[in-house]
Short mmCIF file of C-alpha atoms in Angstrom, two decimals:
data_model
loop_
_atom_site.label_atom_id
_atom_site.label_comp_id
_atom_site.label_asym_id
_atom_site.label_seq_id
_atom_site.Cartn_x
_atom_site.Cartn_y
_atom_site.Cartn_z
CA MET A 290 -31.69 -330.00 -65.73
CA LYS A 291 -33.85 -327.42 -64.02
CA ILE A 292 -33.33 -323.78 -64.92
CA SER A 293 -34.15 -321.07 -62.43
CA GLY A 294 -36.15 -318.11 -63.55
CA GLN A 295 -38.32 -320.04 -66.04
CA SER A 296 -41.67 -319.20 -64.44
CA ASP A 297 -44.09 -316.77 -66.05
CA ASP A 298 -43.37 -314.01 -63.52
CA ARG A 299 -39.59 -314.53 -63.95
CA LYS A 300 -38.73 -312.85 -60.69
CA VAL A 301 -35.35 -314.57 -60.66
CA LYS A 302 -33.30 -313.99 -63.79
CA ALA A 303 -30.71 -316.44 -65.03
CA MET A 304 -27.88 -315.31 -67.31
CA PHE A 305 -27.27 -317.17 -70.55
CA LYS A 306 -24.25 -316.93 -72.80
CA LEU A 307 -25.35 -315.99 -76.30
CA GLN A 308 -22.84 -318.36 -77.87
CA THR A 309 -24.41 -321.25 -75.95
CA LEU A 310 -27.91 -320.34 -77.16
CA LEU A 311 -26.66 -320.22 -80.77
CA GLU A 312 -24.83 -323.56 -80.72
CA GLY A 313 -25.71 -325.71 -83.72
CA LEU A 314 -27.45 -322.82 -85.49
CA SER A 315 -26.18 -321.37 -88.76
CA TYR A 316 -25.96 -317.58 -88.33
CA GLU A 317 -23.99 -314.41 -89.03
CA CYS A 318 -23.17 -311.78 -86.41
CA ILE A 319 -23.62 -308.58 -88.43
CA GLN A 320 -23.32 -306.15 -85.52
CA GLY A 321 -21.81 -306.30 -82.05
CA SER A 322 -20.35 -309.42 -80.46
CA THR A 323 -21.56 -312.91 -79.57
CA ASP A 324 -19.50 -312.73 -76.37
CA VAL A 325 -22.44 -311.36 -74.36
CA THR A 326 -25.05 -312.69 -71.96
CA VAL A 327 -28.82 -312.40 -72.11
CA THR A 328 -31.47 -312.68 -69.40
CA ASP A 329 -34.44 -313.87 -71.41
CA VAL A 330 -35.64 -315.03 -74.84
CA VAL A 331 -38.60 -313.03 -76.16
CA TYR A 332 -40.59 -312.99 -79.42
CA ASP A 333 -43.43 -310.71 -78.26
CA SER A 334 -42.30 -307.07 -78.29
CA ARG A 335 -44.62 -306.28 -75.36
CA LYS A 336 -42.53 -308.59 -73.14
CA ALA A 337 -39.15 -307.19 -74.15
CA GLU A 338 -37.01 -305.79 -71.34
CA LYS A 339 -33.44 -304.92 -70.43
CA GLY A 340 -30.92 -307.64 -71.30
CA CYS A 341 -33.23 -309.85 -73.34
CA LEU A 342 -32.73 -311.54 -76.69
CA PHE A 343 -35.54 -310.59 -79.05
CA ILE A 344 -36.41 -312.73 -82.09
CA CYS A 345 -38.02 -310.92 -85.02
CA ILE A 346 -40.74 -313.24 -86.33
CA ARG A 347 -42.69 -312.63 -89.54
CA GLY A 348 -46.37 -313.37 -88.88
CA ASN A 349 -49.56 -313.21 -90.96
CA VAL A 350 -50.64 -310.01 -89.20
CA SER A 351 -47.41 -308.28 -88.17
CA ASP A 352 -43.65 -308.47 -88.68
CA GLY A 353 -41.39 -308.52 -85.63
CA HIS A 354 -38.73 -306.61 -87.57
CA SER A 355 -40.93 -303.52 -87.41
CA TYR A 356 -40.65 -303.59 -83.59
CA ALA A 357 -36.84 -303.73 -83.52
CA GLY A 358 -36.48 -300.06 -82.59
CA GLU A 359 -39.07 -300.37 -79.84
CA VAL A 360 -37.44 -303.38 -78.17
CA ALA A 361 -34.02 -301.70 -78.49
CA GLN A 362 -35.38 -298.76 -76.49
CA LYS A 363 -36.60 -301.21 -73.85
CA GLY A 364 -33.06 -302.46 -73.40
CA ALA A 365 -32.86 -305.63 -75.52
CA SER A 366 -29.21 -306.60 -75.87
CA VAL A 367 -29.51 -309.03 -78.81
CA LEU A 368 -31.74 -309.14 -81.88
CA VAL A 369 -32.17 -312.22 -84.07
CA VAL A 370 -33.29 -311.11 -87.52
CA GLU A 371 -33.64 -312.08 -91.16
CA GLU A 372 -32.77 -308.56 -92.34
CA MET A 373 -30.78 -305.72 -90.78
CA PRO A 374 -32.92 -303.32 -88.72
CA GLU A 375 -32.07 -299.76 -87.71
CA VAL A 376 -30.91 -300.10 -84.11
CA PRO A 377 -28.10 -298.59 -81.97
CA GLU A 378 -24.59 -299.91 -82.57
CA ASP A 379 -24.26 -301.31 -79.05
CA ILE A 380 -26.91 -303.97 -79.75
CA THR A 381 -25.76 -307.35 -81.07
CA VAL A 382 -27.58 -308.35 -84.24
CA ILE A 383 -27.64 -311.99 -85.36
CA ARG A 384 -28.84 -312.67 -88.91
CA VAL A 385 -30.37 -316.07 -89.76
CA LYS A 386 -32.07 -317.52 -92.81
CA ASP A 387 -35.32 -318.28 -90.97
CA SER A 388 -36.06 -316.67 -87.63
CA ARG A 389 -38.79 -319.18 -86.76
CA TYR A 390 -36.32 -322.04 -87.15
CA ALA A 391 -33.78 -320.06 -85.13
CA MET A 392 -36.35 -319.49 -82.38
CA ALA A 393 -36.97 -323.23 -82.07
CA CYS A 394 -33.25 -323.97 -81.71
CA ILE A 395 -32.60 -321.05 -79.35
CA SER A 396 -35.62 -321.99 -77.21
CA ALA A 397 -34.43 -325.59 -76.93
CA ALA A 398 -31.03 -324.37 -75.71
CA TYR A 399 -32.60 -321.76 -73.40
CA PHE A 400 -34.65 -324.41 -71.59
CA GLY A 401 -31.71 -326.83 -71.41
CA HIS A 402 -32.71 -329.21 -74.23
CA PRO A 403 -35.46 -330.93 -72.19
CA ALA A 404 -36.50 -333.21 -75.06
CA LYS A 405 -33.22 -335.09 -74.62
CA GLU A 406 -34.38 -336.11 -71.14
CA MET A 407 -37.57 -337.78 -72.43
CA ARG A 408 -38.79 -339.88 -75.34
CA ILE A 409 -41.00 -337.84 -77.67
CA ILE A 410 -43.79 -339.37 -79.77
CA GLY A 411 -45.17 -337.15 -82.57
CA ILE A 412 -48.50 -337.94 -84.26
CA THR A 413 -49.51 -336.26 -87.52
CA GLY A 414 -52.40 -336.75 -89.94
CA THR A 415 -55.70 -335.17 -90.96
CA LYS A 416 -57.76 -337.27 -88.56
CA GLY A 417 -57.07 -339.45 -85.57
CA LYS A 418 -54.29 -337.46 -83.90
CA THR A 419 -56.19 -336.62 -80.73
CA THR A 420 -57.78 -340.02 -80.13
CA THR A 421 -54.52 -341.86 -80.84
CA ALA A 422 -52.59 -339.56 -78.48
CA TYR A 423 -54.99 -340.22 -75.59
CA MET A 424 -55.02 -343.96 -76.29
CA VAL A 425 -51.22 -344.08 -76.23
CA LYS A 426 -51.13 -342.06 -73.01
CA ALA A 427 -53.64 -344.43 -71.40
CA VAL A 428 -51.64 -347.55 -72.31
CA LEU A 429 -48.29 -346.10 -71.26
CA GLU A 430 -49.64 -344.88 -67.92
CA HIS A 431 -51.35 -348.21 -67.30
CA ALA A 432 -47.89 -349.77 -67.70
CA GLY A 433 -46.42 -347.37 -65.12
CA TYR A 434 -44.82 -344.65 -67.25
CA GLN A 435 -45.09 -340.94 -66.41
CA VAL A 436 -46.50 -339.34 -69.58
CA GLY A 437 -46.98 -335.74 -70.70
CA LEU A 438 -49.42 -334.81 -73.47
CA ILE A 439 -49.56 -331.88 -75.89
CA GLY A 440 -52.53 -331.65 -78.22
CA THR A 441 -55.60 -329.98 -79.64
CA ILE A 442 -57.60 -330.14 -76.44
CA GLU A 443 -55.04 -329.51 -73.71
CA ILE A 444 -51.52 -329.83 -72.39
CA ILE A 445 -51.23 -332.33 -69.52
CA ILE A 446 -48.26 -332.07 -67.13
CA GLY A 447 -48.71 -334.38 -64.17
CA GLN A 448 -52.03 -333.37 -62.62
CA ASP A 449 -52.05 -329.97 -64.33
CA LYS A 450 -54.14 -329.38 -67.44
CA ILE A 451 -53.63 -326.28 -69.58
CA PRO A 452 -56.23 -325.47 -72.29
CA ALA A 453 -54.63 -325.54 -75.75
CA THR A 454 -54.76 -322.64 -78.19
CA HIS A 455 -52.97 -324.48 -81.01
CA THR A 456 -52.61 -328.17 -81.84
CA THR A 457 -48.82 -327.69 -81.79
CA PRO A 458 -47.68 -324.73 -79.65
CA GLU A 459 -45.17 -322.12 -80.79
CA SER A 460 -41.63 -323.48 -80.39
CA TYR A 461 -40.81 -321.37 -77.31
CA LEU A 462 -43.94 -322.58 -75.51
CA LEU A 463 -43.33 -326.14 -76.65
CA GLN A 464 -39.85 -326.14 -75.14
CA LYS A 465 -41.22 -324.53 -71.98
CA TYR A 466 -43.77 -327.33 -71.65
CA PHE A 467 -41.05 -329.92 -72.29
CA ARG A 468 -38.98 -328.41 -69.47
CA GLN A 469 -41.94 -328.48 -67.09
CA MET A 470 -42.68 -332.10 -68.05
CA ALA A 471 -39.08 -333.21 -67.56
CA ASP A 472 -38.95 -331.47 -64.18
CA ALA A 473 -42.24 -333.15 -63.22
CA GLY A 474 -40.72 -336.57 -63.89
CA CYS A 475 -42.25 -337.34 -67.28
CA GLU A 476 -40.42 -340.08 -69.14
CA ILE A 477 -42.45 -339.89 -72.36
CA VAL A 478 -44.31 -337.09 -74.18
CA VAL A 479 -47.12 -337.82 -76.63
CA MET A 480 -47.88 -334.86 -78.86
CA GLU A 481 -50.02 -334.00 -81.85
CA VAL A 482 -47.98 -332.49 -84.65
CA SER A 483 -49.89 -330.29 -87.08
CA SER A 484 -48.81 -329.50 -90.62
CA GLN A 485 -48.74 -325.83 -89.61
CA GLY A 486 -46.47 -326.67 -86.69
CA LEU A 487 -44.07 -328.47 -89.03
CA MET A 488 -44.24 -325.77 -91.71
CA LEU A 489 -43.50 -323.04 -89.16
CA HIS A 490 -40.63 -325.00 -87.53
CA ARG A 491 -42.36 -325.22 -84.15
CA THR A 492 -40.92 -328.70 -83.66
CA ALA A 493 -37.37 -327.92 -84.80
CA GLY A 494 -34.44 -328.30 -82.42
CA PHE A 495 -35.00 -331.87 -81.20
CA GLN A 496 -35.57 -335.41 -82.48
CA PHE A 497 -38.71 -337.52 -82.09
CA GLU A 498 -38.31 -341.08 -80.92
CA LEU A 499 -41.35 -342.07 -83.00
CA GLY A 500 -43.19 -340.26 -85.79
CA ILE A 501 -46.73 -341.40 -86.61
CA PHE A 502 -48.77 -340.88 -89.79
CA THR A 503 -52.50 -341.63 -89.41
CA ASN A 504 -54.01 -340.53 -92.76
CA ILE A 505 -54.35 -337.51 -95.02
CA GLU A 506 -57.19 -335.82 -96.90
CA PRO A 507 -57.41 -332.33 -98.44
CA ASP A 508 -57.77 -329.94 -95.50
CA HIS A 509 -56.24 -326.72 -94.15
CA ILE A 510 -55.81 -325.40 -97.67
CA GLY A 511 -56.25 -321.67 -98.18
CA PRO A 512 -54.90 -318.25 -97.17
CA GLY A 513 -52.66 -318.45 -94.12
CA GLU A 514 -52.47 -322.25 -94.28
CA HIS A 515 -51.32 -324.41 -97.22
CA LYS A 516 -51.37 -323.26 -100.85
CA ASP A 517 -52.47 -326.69 -102.11
CA PHE A 518 -52.72 -330.38 -101.24
CA GLU A 519 -49.15 -331.00 -102.41
CA ASP A 520 -47.85 -328.48 -99.88
CA TYR A 521 -50.04 -330.00 -97.16
CA MET A 522 -48.58 -333.46 -97.82
CA ARG A 523 -45.03 -332.11 -98.01
CA CYS A 524 -45.35 -330.44 -94.60
CA LYS A 525 -46.79 -333.58 -93.02
CA GLY A 526 -43.81 -335.48 -94.37
CA LEU A 527 -41.31 -333.24 -92.59
CA LEU A 528 -41.93 -335.22 -89.40
CA PHE A 529 -40.29 -338.26 -90.97
CA ARG A 530 -37.03 -336.40 -91.44
CA GLN A 531 -36.98 -335.64 -87.74
CA CYS A 532 -37.71 -338.99 -86.09
CA LYS A 533 -35.82 -342.23 -85.49
CA THR A 534 -38.69 -344.56 -86.43
CA GLY A 535 -41.84 -343.83 -88.43
CA ILE A 536 -45.09 -345.77 -88.01
CA VAL A 537 -47.41 -345.17 -90.96
CA ASN A 538 -50.88 -346.19 -92.11
CA SER A 539 -50.12 -348.03 -95.35
CA ASP A 540 -53.83 -348.19 -96.24
CA ASP A 541 -53.78 -344.47 -96.97
CA GLN A 542 -53.40 -343.94 -100.70
CA HIS A 543 -51.03 -341.00 -100.21
CA TRP A 544 -48.65 -342.51 -97.65
CA LYS A 545 -45.72 -343.03 -100.02
CA HIS A 546 -46.05 -339.47 -101.28
CA VAL A 547 -46.10 -338.10 -97.73
CA LEU A 548 -43.04 -340.19 -96.80
CA GLU A 549 -40.92 -339.08 -99.77
CA GLY A 550 -37.44 -338.14 -98.55
CA HIS A 551 -37.87 -339.75 -95.13
CA THR A 552 -34.73 -340.47 -93.13
CA CYS A 553 -36.23 -342.80 -90.51
CA GLN A 554 -36.81 -346.53 -90.24
CA LEU A 555 -40.37 -347.45 -91.23
CA GLU A 556 -43.06 -349.73 -89.84
CA THR A 557 -46.55 -350.01 -91.33
CA ILE A 558 -49.98 -350.61 -89.87
CA GLY A 559 -53.31 -351.20 -91.61
CA PHE A 560 -55.85 -353.75 -92.78
CA GLY A 561 -53.86 -354.81 -95.84
CA GLU A 562 -51.86 -358.04 -95.93
CA ASN A 563 -48.59 -356.17 -96.50
CA ALA A 564 -48.89 -354.16 -93.27
CA ASP A 565 -46.35 -355.08 -90.61
CA ILE A 566 -49.01 -354.85 -87.90
CA ARG A 567 -52.52 -355.37 -89.20
CA ALA A 568 -56.12 -355.70 -88.04
CA GLU A 569 -58.21 -358.67 -89.17
CA GLN A 570 -61.71 -360.01 -88.47
CA VAL A 571 -63.06 -356.59 -87.47
CA GLN A 572 -66.50 -356.71 -85.87
CA MET A 573 -68.82 -353.93 -84.79
CA ILE A 574 -70.18 -354.48 -81.26
CA SER A 575 -73.53 -353.04 -80.23
CA ARG A 576 -75.14 -353.47 -76.83
CA SER A 577 -77.64 -351.44 -74.86
CA GLY A 578 -76.25 -347.92 -74.72
CA PHE A 579 -72.89 -349.14 -75.99
CA LEU A 580 -71.01 -349.19 -79.30
CA GLY A 581 -67.57 -350.66 -79.80
CA SER A 582 -65.30 -352.79 -81.98
CA SER A 583 -63.26 -355.96 -81.76
CA TYR A 584 -60.54 -357.34 -84.01
CA GLN A 585 -57.54 -359.61 -84.25
CA VAL A 586 -54.04 -358.13 -84.38
CA LYS A 587 -51.45 -359.94 -86.48
CA SER A 588 -47.92 -358.57 -86.11
CA ARG A 589 -44.73 -359.39 -87.99
CA TYR A 590 -42.79 -357.98 -85.07
CA PRO A 591 -42.54 -359.49 -81.59
CA PHE A 592 -43.90 -357.46 -78.71
CA ASP A 593 -40.73 -358.33 -76.84
CA THR A 594 -38.55 -355.74 -78.60
CA SER A 595 -35.38 -357.53 -77.55
CA VAL A 596 -36.24 -360.28 -80.06
CA LYS A 597 -34.79 -359.49 -83.47
CA GLY A 598 -36.22 -360.25 -86.89
CA GLU A 599 -39.73 -361.28 -87.91
CA HIS A 600 -41.76 -363.12 -85.32
CA THR A 601 -45.47 -363.34 -86.10
CA GLN A 602 -47.74 -362.71 -83.14
CA GLU A 603 -51.55 -362.72 -83.00
CA PHE A 604 -54.01 -361.61 -80.34
CA GLY A 605 -57.51 -360.15 -79.93
CA VAL A 606 -58.49 -356.60 -78.89
CA GLU A 607 -61.82 -355.01 -77.91
CA ILE A 608 -62.37 -351.26 -77.61
CA ASP A 609 -65.43 -349.32 -76.50
CA ILE A 610 -65.05 -346.64 -79.15
CA PRO A 611 -67.03 -347.37 -82.32
CA GLY A 612 -65.96 -347.38 -85.92
CA LYS A 613 -63.31 -348.45 -88.37
CA PHE A 614 -61.24 -345.32 -87.73
CA SER A 615 -61.16 -346.22 -84.03
CA VAL A 616 -59.68 -349.56 -85.02
CA TYR A 617 -56.97 -347.67 -86.93
CA ASN A 618 -56.32 -345.42 -83.92
CA SER A 619 -56.04 -348.31 -81.48
CA LEU A 620 -53.92 -350.36 -83.90
CA THR A 621 -51.56 -347.41 -84.19
CA SER A 622 -51.43 -347.18 -80.41
CA ILE A 623 -50.52 -350.86 -80.20
CA ALA A 624 -47.71 -350.39 -82.74
CA ILE A 625 -46.37 -347.43 -80.75
CA CYS A 626 -46.50 -349.14 -77.36
CA ARG A 627 -44.61 -352.15 -78.72
CA HIS A 628 -41.52 -349.93 -78.59
CA PHE A 629 -41.87 -349.45 -74.82
CA ARG A 630 -41.76 -353.12 -73.76
CA ILE A 631 -45.37 -353.17 -72.56
CA ASN A 632 -46.92 -356.60 -72.15
CA LEU A 633 -50.02 -357.50 -74.11
CA GLY A 634 -52.21 -357.75 -71.03
CA ASP A 635 -51.53 -354.12 -70.14
CA ILE A 636 -52.08 -352.98 -73.72
CA LYS A 637 -55.45 -354.73 -74.06
CA ALA A 638 -56.65 -353.69 -70.60
CA ALA A 639 -55.78 -350.02 -71.17
CA LEU A 640 -57.31 -349.89 -74.65
CA GLY A 641 -60.52 -351.37 -73.29
CA GLN A 642 -60.86 -348.39 -70.94
CA ALA A 643 -59.45 -345.56 -73.09
CA LYS A 644 -61.77 -342.61 -73.65
CA VAL A 645 -61.26 -339.22 -75.24
CA LYS A 646 -63.35 -336.22 -74.27
CA GLY A 647 -65.50 -335.12 -77.17
CA ARG A 648 -64.32 -337.81 -79.60
CA ILE A 649 -67.18 -340.29 -80.07
CA GLU A 650 -67.72 -339.95 -76.35
CA MET A 651 -70.63 -342.10 -75.18
CA ILE A 652 -72.81 -340.63 -72.42
CA LYS A 653 -75.20 -343.08 -70.74
CA VAL A 654 -78.70 -341.59 -70.67
CA SER A 655 -80.92 -344.57 -71.39
CA ASP A 656 -80.96 -348.36 -71.70
CA GLU A 657 -82.95 -348.01 -74.90
CA PHE A 658 -80.84 -345.71 -77.08
CA THR A 659 -77.25 -344.52 -77.40
CA LEU A 660 -76.09 -340.91 -77.14
CA LEU A 661 -72.66 -339.63 -78.17
CA ILE A 662 -70.77 -336.34 -78.19
CA ASP A 663 -68.31 -335.68 -81.01
CA TYR A 664 -66.20 -332.77 -82.25
CA ALA A 665 -67.14 -333.25 -85.94
CA HIS A 666 -67.40 -329.65 -87.12
CA ASN A 667 -66.90 -329.80 -90.88
CA ALA A 668 -68.46 -331.83 -93.70
CA MET A 669 -65.57 -334.29 -93.98
CA SER A 670 -65.53 -335.22 -90.28
CA LEU A 671 -69.33 -335.27 -90.04
CA GLU A 672 -69.62 -337.61 -93.03
CA SER A 673 -67.00 -339.94 -91.57
CA LEU A 674 -68.80 -339.95 -88.22
CA LEU A 675 -72.31 -340.56 -89.57
CA THR A 676 -71.11 -343.21 -92.02
CA THR A 677 -69.43 -345.02 -89.13
CA LEU A 678 -72.54 -344.89 -86.96
CA ARG A 679 -74.66 -346.16 -89.87
CA GLU A 680 -72.63 -349.39 -89.75
CA TYR A 681 -74.28 -350.18 -86.39
CA GLN A 682 -77.71 -350.26 -88.10
CA PRO A 683 -79.60 -347.98 -85.70
CA LYS A 684 -83.37 -347.75 -85.81
CA ARG A 685 -82.81 -344.03 -86.36
CA LEU A 686 -79.64 -342.01 -86.66
CA VAL A 687 -80.27 -338.58 -85.16
CA CYS A 688 -77.73 -335.80 -85.72
CA LEU A 689 -77.79 -332.56 -83.71
CA PHE A 690 -75.40 -329.85 -84.89
CA GLY A 691 -74.89 -326.19 -85.67
CA CYS A 692 -72.16 -324.19 -87.39
CA GLY A 693 -69.85 -321.45 -86.18
CA GLY A 694 -70.50 -317.81 -86.95
CA ASN A 695 -68.04 -315.62 -88.86
CA ARG A 696 -66.93 -318.67 -90.83
CA SER A 697 -67.44 -319.94 -94.36
CA LYS A 698 -71.05 -320.35 -95.46
CA LEU A 699 -69.91 -323.20 -97.67
CA ARG A 700 -69.25 -325.28 -94.55
CA ARG A 701 -72.86 -324.76 -93.49
CA TYR A 702 -74.26 -325.86 -96.85
CA GLU A 703 -71.98 -328.91 -96.92
CA MET A 704 -72.71 -330.03 -93.36
CA GLY A 705 -76.44 -329.59 -93.93
CA GLU A 706 -76.26 -331.72 -97.04
CA VAL A 707 -74.22 -334.43 -95.31
CA SER A 708 -76.58 -334.68 -92.36
CA GLY A 709 -79.66 -334.55 -94.57
CA ARG A 710 -78.30 -337.43 -96.63
CA LEU A 711 -77.02 -339.68 -93.84
CA ALA A 712 -79.16 -338.95 -90.75
CA ASP A 713 -82.80 -340.00 -90.34
CA LEU A 714 -83.41 -336.81 -88.40
CA THR A 715 -81.33 -333.65 -88.18
CA VAL A 716 -81.78 -331.23 -85.29
CA ILE A 717 -80.33 -327.88 -86.36
CA THR A 718 -79.22 -325.68 -83.49
CA SER A 719 -76.51 -323.18 -82.48
CA ASP A 720 -72.80 -323.85 -82.17
CA ASN A 721 -70.64 -320.74 -81.58
CA PRO A 722 -72.66 -318.02 -83.34
CA ARG A 723 -70.01 -315.40 -82.52
CA ASN A 724 -71.15 -312.13 -84.09
CA GLU A 725 -73.83 -313.60 -86.34
CA GLU A 726 -77.49 -314.21 -85.64
CA PRO A 727 -78.09 -317.92 -84.85
CA GLN A 728 -81.15 -318.01 -87.10
CA ALA A 729 -79.14 -316.74 -90.08
CA ILE A 730 -76.67 -319.61 -89.62
CA ILE A 731 -79.53 -322.11 -89.30
CA ASP A 732 -81.07 -320.79 -92.51
CA ASP A 733 -77.77 -321.44 -94.33
CA ILE A 734 -77.65 -325.02 -93.00
CA LYS A 735 -81.23 -325.53 -94.24
CA ILE A 736 -80.09 -324.64 -97.77
CA GLY A 737 -77.79 -327.65 -97.68
CA ILE A 738 -80.41 -329.95 -96.19
CA GLY A 739 -82.80 -328.75 -98.88
CA LYS A 740 -80.70 -330.59 -101.46
CA THR A 741 -81.71 -333.88 -99.79
CA ASP A 742 -84.88 -335.59 -98.64
CA GLY A 743 -83.69 -335.48 -95.03
CA ARG A 744 -86.11 -334.65 -92.20
CA TYR A 745 -85.15 -331.90 -89.79
CA VAL A 746 -86.30 -329.70 -86.94
CA GLU A 747 -84.73 -326.41 -85.94
CA ILE A 748 -84.22 -325.44 -82.28
CA PRO A 749 -81.86 -322.44 -81.97
CA ASP A 750 -81.22 -322.84 -78.22
CA ARG A 751 -78.69 -325.67 -77.91
CA ARG A 752 -79.79 -326.70 -74.44
CA GLU A 753 -83.40 -327.01 -75.63
CA ALA A 754 -82.18 -328.98 -78.64
CA VAL A 755 -80.28 -331.46 -76.44
CA ALA A 756 -83.36 -331.85 -74.21
CA TYR A 757 -85.47 -332.49 -77.31
CA VAL A 758 -83.34 -335.39 -78.60
CA ILE A 759 -83.16 -336.98 -75.13
CA HIS A 760 -86.90 -336.68 -74.47
CA ASN A 761 -87.73 -337.99 -77.95
CA GLY A 762 -85.16 -340.79 -78.13
CA GLN A 763 -86.61 -344.09 -79.35
CA PRO A 764 -85.48 -347.69 -78.73
CA GLY A 765 -82.55 -348.51 -81.02
CA ASP A 766 -81.68 -344.88 -81.80
CA ILE A 767 -78.15 -343.57 -82.06
CA ILE A 768 -78.08 -339.86 -81.26
CA VAL A 769 -74.97 -337.76 -81.86
CA LEU A 770 -74.38 -334.23 -80.60
CA ALA A 771 -71.86 -332.95 -83.13
CA GLY A 772 -69.64 -329.91 -83.28
CA LYS A 773 -68.82 -328.92 -79.71
CA GLY A 774 -66.94 -332.02 -78.59
CA HIS A 775 -64.51 -331.12 -75.80
CA GLU A 776 -65.48 -327.43 -75.76
CA ASP A 777 -67.01 -326.16 -72.53
CA TYR A 778 -68.23 -322.78 -73.74
CA GLN A 779 -70.42 -321.08 -76.32
CA GLU A 780 -69.11 -317.92 -77.94
CA ILE A 781 -71.71 -315.19 -78.48
CA ARG A 782 -70.88 -311.59 -79.43
CA GLY A 783 -67.26 -311.89 -78.33
CA VAL A 784 -68.08 -313.48 -74.96
CA LYS A 785 -67.45 -317.14 -74.09
CA TYR A 786 -70.29 -318.35 -71.88
CA PRO A 787 -69.88 -321.60 -69.89
CA MET A 788 -71.62 -324.44 -71.71
CA ASP A 789 -70.58 -328.08 -71.46
CA GLU A 790 -72.90 -330.58 -73.12
CA ARG A 791 -72.07 -333.13 -70.41
CA ASP A 792 -73.41 -330.75 -67.78
CA ILE A 793 -76.48 -330.02 -69.90
CA ILE A 794 -77.21 -333.73 -70.21
CA GLN A 795 -76.86 -334.31 -66.46
CA ASP A 796 -79.15 -331.33 -65.73
CA ILE A 797 -81.79 -332.74 -68.09
CA LEU A 798 -81.56 -336.21 -66.53
CA LYS A 799 -81.84 -334.68 -63.06
CA GLU A 800 -84.93 -332.73 -64.10
CA ASN A 801 -86.44 -335.93 -65.47
CA ARG A 802 -85.80 -337.77 -62.19
CA ASN A 803 -87.36 -334.93 -60.20
CA ARG A 804 -90.48 -335.07 -62.36
CA ASP A 805 -90.75 -338.79 -61.78
#
């Protein structure tokens, strides 16, 4: 179903019956009548106009209810609220228990329930969402499916790529993207599902074909996020009350807690013998300028999904992304793609080529040492990354990183301590200094390194720092540029300046060739 008037400029307005938009939603009409039509669904008061339906959303900064009078003056014909506002009697007022939940359901109806036209895969977890999503997309596309993607880095619709502002977009935007994907011929959507997205009902109003749990560790706890780890786990678990089948990492110590109250069928993946699909005989592969992994998959389920019951199957896989967590990500991808009748040859071929921008992304600069770019930007992710790279027994492990300005100093101390403890050499530089002085941030990082015996150099200019590690790379080194990952800018004093580490590396290599 394609709806006219859904473009951003909305030059052509469609008319929608309010009763149709409210179908399946529990509500009370406390003023006016539901026998009216609306031209648009709006949750930003600045976009309100004559004939629209305006949803009053309570946010961390402002409350949409306080703008009810303003949008009424602009000609809104319907308000969806949690409490009665003071507005003229000719405006229909719909009261709901939770306006964010209502917005998700109304948006789904407004865009013609596009999720019903595709198969939606939702991936949640503290780590691994992005890499798993891209791996799954690569395998499905290799097998001939048209696949949309919604995630931390970007939204991909056909050949169009839209930079992401949230891991899981607001429900209205999510449904808009779904509509665009369905109209573009997408058969499957792979999306990252954040705990915030679940908590704020951004994914309400449709059912996932598959829900995926990668792992969970204490994160996103604090003001404006989750009050504690229990709440974080509870919100992650909401996905498994909204999907047909759940695929979960049974090696995670918290998985049963997260899955409490689930309503879906369950399949497990992991290294343990009880996992339905498990990885065995894992080996780290290291060649000149290359790091990867290989392992054997043993599955209780057949990869021909028409075969019922248990049917053990075993096969080997090799991926060119290093580390144990990459094995988990690829194993999860295999378990997902089993549901789409993809033959093993396609699965193995696609996984062997899958790459994710800024996630342990190898950049070839030398035959003597290995250089990677990764998004690790807190102590937990940096420790996981450096511990993984240590398993490849480099001659030296060199870690280049900085920390963002206008953020917690504790993160700087912790990351400094982690790098000082695990890296043979730390190169401290700038990340996104924002409104702080780069040297002040570097000095904070040095406090953390000071708790270790780690060696370090400080080079505030990131480009100079990248040039330093390339020019001083030694045979057998593994060098990681941490923190920026997929980002292609550096934020200084409120301005985002173009800066992509891939471009920096190519410029340095070009300069080296010109010197030679």
